[in-house]
Amino acid sequence: MRAGIISDIHSNLPALEKVLEDIDARGADEIFCLGDIVGYGANPQECLALVREKCTKVVAGNHDLGVVGKADLSRFSTSARIAAEWTADVLDFDERKYLAELPLKIEDGDMCLVHASPREPARWEYLNFISMLPGQFASFNGKNCFVGHSHKPLIWNDFGEKIIPDNRATFQLEEGTRYFVNAGSIGQPRDGDPRTGYVLFDDVSSELTFVRLDYDIKKASDAVEKAGLPEKLASRLYRGF
Ligand code: ZN
């Protein structure tokens, strides 16, 4: 099976469309979404509709739950909170219900999907530092756990080695080693590269491919401004952090 693994879309429709086109062109069998479908950006309804249509597995992110009152907005930055409140007003009842009912973690065979971390998914921890790893590998059963949340593509193995993938780099996951794989962010990358990104995973060859793609940043940024959302959320898309 080849899966496109997408995360942190954040209501960025031009970026999501670009990624879905690319996944389709590569002929992936399934698409999994690691949450934060909404928040920050200007097209929550369109992004939600595409995720519901295309993704076979979806977990909840803190922004998805913040919008429906199931995650604490007082822990959000001011601009994130403003965007979450704006999003809650835009979504209809059925869309809010879909977000509210998303699971926090999905375990399926050798694969775990969770937005932030598997130990206590609703604590929204960032697996950026080795100090965050204790207890995390023991909190899922399979070989690989796919996460998002930090908006930075990253691999950890269970020896505590941190690997930052280069552009379009392909990684061979090794037999007998377990991994955390951060899929990066479709809609608001924060690794200094403003291009949209996702991960392709082949569970037969155990190969991971980190894909980055140019997309129409201006269209996404202009839509944020036009929606009356904080200016910072429009300008940061050009910078990629
Ligand atoms: Zn996010």
Coordinates of C-alpha atoms and ligand atoms in Angstrom, one line a residue, residues 8 10 36 63 115 149 151, ligand 1:
D8 CA -1.9 20.7 9.3
H10 CA -5.2 24.9 8.2
D36 CA -5.6 20.6 12.0
H63 CA -7.4 23.5 16.1
H115 CA -1.8 14.8 15.6
H149 CA 1.5 19.6 15.0
H151 CA 4.6 22.0 11.0
Ligands
ZN1 ZN -1.3 22.9 13.2

